[in-house]
Amino acid sequence: MVGESGCGKTTTGKSVLRLIEPTAGSVRLKEVELLTLAPSRMRAHCRDMQIIFQDPYASLNPRLSDSEIVAEPMRNFDDPAWRGAGALRDRLAWLFAKVGLRPEAMAKLPGEFSGGQRQRLGIARALALNPKLIVWDEPVSALDVSVQAQVVNLLMDLQAEFGITYLFVAHDLAVVRHISHRVAVMCLRRIVEIAECETLFTDPQHPYTRMLLSAAPVAVPRARTTRTLPIGDPPSAINPPAGCRFHPRCPMAGPICRETTPPLAPRGSATDVSHRVACHLAS
Ligand code: SF4
């Protein structure tokens, strides 16, 4: 999921896990509607859904050892498979090895780690309960570029090995293109385009998506690029404009855009329902 800062990406990720209670809508994990579950029934599904936060410094308890941090979810859910000191120790050793941390790291505190090592520790904690879904909230934006590449490759390896679904929230389009199968573009708390990754990057239909892609830096310093720039500043996300939320900045806006909210609909003949766009003028 991509979009400008403040558009609602993180809120969406937290809402999926009910870390924030959504005011409307629906969240389904497989066939189960999560938003109507009582807390006691929701707890049973919590172990299937984990989150990695953006800040690897603030998201780990500095007073717990690394092994205690990773063991905490297993103790909370008291899974019989890891009950007992020996089984838990074996599981911890396996998790630390899986994310590329040495066994001696288990006895350390998070404060003795670099940012990349802390993020690996967060990944080990997220994997501890064999989740089906992990929400990654800007997991590499706080890391150096070289460490970013290591962590991104680790995420891809883990997904290939365990078949976990990722909701990957980011604003670095190069990373998103590298890691994603499907991409949703969010503008002022609404998804305005969703498509298979390569389709979105090679054939974007929404003016906001085109603006985001054209603003991304290119790897060739002297390459000539044509930028599609929006008009003015982003409107307030708390009090968004009527009609299409992008209309105050859209160079193509017409009268209908100011009055009617475009639905997120399949483009064109609707033969490819996987590519949906919320724009009155999308072909
Ligand atoms: Fe622009 Fe209108 Fe499309 Fe909104 S609906 S993106 S204002 S053309």
PDB file of N, CA, C and O and ligand atoms in Angstrom, residues 206-208 244-247 250-254 257 262 278-282, ligand 1:
ATOM      1  N   HIS A 206      -4.806   6.242 -12.667  1.00  0.00           N
ATOM      2  CA  HIS A 206      -5.295   7.370 -11.869  1.00  0.00           C
ATOM      3  C   HIS A 206      -4.277   8.514 -11.903  1.00  0.00           C
ATOM      4  O   HIS A 206      -3.074   8.269 -11.764  1.00  0.00           O
ATOM      5  N   PRO A 207      -4.731   9.760 -12.078  1.00  0.00           N
ATOM      6  CA  PRO A 207      -3.784  10.885 -12.101  1.00  0.00           C
ATOM      7  C   PRO A 207      -2.899  10.957 -10.850  1.00  0.00           C
ATOM      8  O   PRO A 207      -1.734  11.339 -10.930  1.00  0.00           O
ATOM      9  N   TYR A 208      -3.460  10.559  -9.691  1.00  0.00           N
ATOM     10  CA  TYR A 208      -2.655  10.589  -8.462  1.00  0.00           C
ATOM     11  C   TYR A 208      -1.539   9.537  -8.515  1.00  0.00           C
ATOM     12  O   TYR A 208      -0.409   9.790  -8.111  1.00  0.00           O
ATOM     13  N   CYS A 244     -14.381  13.805  -5.760  1.00  0.00           N
ATOM     14  CA  CYS A 244     -13.083  13.130  -5.785  1.00  0.00           C
ATOM     15  C   CYS A 244     -12.129  13.880  -4.867  1.00  0.00           C
ATOM     16  O   CYS A 244     -11.952  15.093  -4.999  1.00  0.00           O
ATOM     17  N   ARG A 245     -11.510  13.158  -3.957  1.00  0.00           N
ATOM     18  CA  ARG A 245     -10.660  13.826  -2.966  1.00  0.00           C
ATOM     19  C   ARG A 245      -9.408  14.431  -3.579  1.00  0.00           C
ATOM     20  O   ARG A 245      -8.738  15.248  -2.966  1.00  0.00           O
ATOM     21  N   PHE A 246      -9.080  14.005  -4.779  1.00  0.00           N
ATOM     22  CA  PHE A 246      -7.877  14.531  -5.433  1.00  0.00           C
ATOM     23  C   PHE A 246      -8.193  15.750  -6.298  1.00  0.00           C
ATOM     24  O   PHE A 246      -7.299  16.366  -6.832  1.00  0.00           O
ATOM     25  N   HIS A 247      -9.484  16.139  -6.392  1.00  0.00           N
ATOM     26  CA  HIS A 247      -9.831  17.157  -7.396  1.00  0.00           C
ATOM     27  C   HIS A 247      -9.165  18.519  -7.187  1.00  0.00           C
ATOM     28  O   HIS A 247      -8.841  19.179  -8.175  1.00  0.00           O
ATOM     29  N   CYS A 250      -5.902  18.002  -9.033  1.00  0.00           N
ATOM     30  CA  CYS A 250      -5.846  17.234 -10.282  1.00  0.00           C
ATOM     31  C   CYS A 250      -5.902  18.146 -11.506  1.00  0.00           C
ATOM     32  O   CYS A 250      -6.846  18.934 -11.647  1.00  0.00           O
ATOM     33  N   PRO A 251      -4.920  18.057 -12.403  1.00  0.00           N
ATOM     34  CA  PRO A 251      -4.947  18.909 -13.600  1.00  0.00           C
ATOM     35  C   PRO A 251      -6.069  18.555 -14.571  1.00  0.00           C
ATOM     36  O   PRO A 251      -6.382  19.339 -15.461  1.00  0.00           O
ATOM     37  N   MET A 252      -6.717  17.387 -14.382  1.00  0.00           N
ATOM     38  CA  MET A 252      -7.780  16.964 -15.308  1.00  0.00           C
ATOM     39  C   MET A 252      -9.169  17.178 -14.718  1.00  0.00           C
ATOM     40  O   MET A 252     -10.175  16.798 -15.331  1.00  0.00           O
ATOM     41  N   ALA A 253      -9.260  17.765 -13.545  1.00  0.00           N
ATOM     42  CA  ALA A 253     -10.556  17.813 -12.848  1.00  0.00           C
ATOM     43  C   ALA A 253     -11.611  18.563 -13.649  1.00  0.00           C
ATOM     44  O   ALA A 253     -11.344  19.616 -14.235  1.00  0.00           O
ATOM     45  N   GLY A 254     -12.824  18.013 -13.665  1.00  0.00           N
ATOM     46  CA  GLY A 254     -13.968  18.664 -14.306  1.00  0.00           C
ATOM     47  C   GLY A 254     -15.074  18.854 -13.295  1.00  0.00           C
ATOM     48  O   GLY A 254     -14.929  18.478 -12.124  1.00  0.00           O
ATOM     49  N   CYS A 257     -16.163  15.982 -11.027  1.00  0.00           N
ATOM     50  CA  CYS A 257     -15.174  15.577 -10.020  1.00  0.00           C
ATOM     51  C   CYS A 257     -15.395  16.301  -8.692  1.00  0.00           C
ATOM     52  O   CYS A 257     -15.062  15.783  -7.630  1.00  0.00           O
ATOM     53  N   PRO A 262     -15.958   9.248  -7.282  1.00  0.00           N
ATOM     54  CA  PRO A 262     -15.872   8.140  -8.238  1.00  0.00           C
ATOM     55  C   PRO A 262     -15.723   6.802  -7.515  1.00  0.00           C
ATOM     56  O   PRO A 262     -14.942   6.706  -6.563  1.00  0.00           O
ATOM     57  N   ALA A 278     -10.446   4.577  -9.206  1.00  0.00           N
ATOM     58  CA  ALA A 278     -11.508   5.486  -8.772  1.00  0.00           C
ATOM     59  C   ALA A 278     -11.296   6.844  -9.427  1.00  0.00           C
ATOM     60  O   ALA A 278     -10.714   7.750  -8.823  1.00  0.00           O
ATOM     61  N   CYS A 279     -11.706   6.966 -10.674  1.00  0.00           N
ATOM     62  CA  CYS A 279     -11.549   8.225 -11.414  1.00  0.00           C
ATOM     63  C   CYS A 279     -12.643   8.290 -12.484  1.00  0.00           C
ATOM     64  O   CYS A 279     -12.853   7.320 -13.207  1.00  0.00           O
ATOM     65  N   HIS A 280     -13.315   9.439 -12.573  1.00  0.00           N
ATOM     66  CA  HIS A 280     -14.383   9.583 -13.569  1.00  0.00           C
ATOM     67  C   HIS A 280     -13.838   9.510 -14.995  1.00  0.00           C
ATOM     68  O   HIS A 280     -14.565   9.152 -15.917  1.00  0.00           O
ATOM     69  N   LEU A 281     -12.579   9.894 -15.177  1.00  0.00           N
ATOM     70  CA  LEU A 281     -12.068   9.989 -16.530  1.00  0.00           C
ATOM     71  C   LEU A 281     -11.129   8.847 -16.930  1.00  0.00           C
ATOM     72  O   LEU A 281     -10.573   8.861 -18.018  1.00  0.00           O
ATOM     73  N   ALA A 282     -10.948   7.859 -16.040  1.00  0.00           N
ATOM     74  CA  ALA A 282     -10.060   6.741 -16.397  1.00  0.00           C
ATOM     75  C   ALA A 282     -10.665   5.940 -17.536  1.00  0.00           C
ATOM     76  O   ALA A 282     -11.868   5.681 -17.546  1.00  0.00           O
TER      77      ALA A 282
HETATM   78 FE1  SF4 B   1      -8.929  13.920 -11.441  1.00  0.00          FE
HETATM   79 FE2  SF4 B   1     -11.576  13.863 -11.699  1.00  0.00          FE
HETATM   80 FE3  SF4 B   1     -10.179  11.608 -11.907  1.00  0.00          FE
HETATM   81 FE4  SF4 B   1     -10.448  12.810  -9.557  1.00  0.00          FE
HETATM   82  S1  SF4 B   1     -12.089  11.910 -10.756  1.00  0.00           S
HETATM   83  S2  SF4 B   1      -8.594  11.969 -10.404  1.00  0.00           S
HETATM   84  S3  SF4 B   1     -10.382  14.941 -10.142  1.00  0.00           S
HETATM   85  S4  SF4 B   1     -10.072  13.375 -13.281  1.00  0.00           S
END
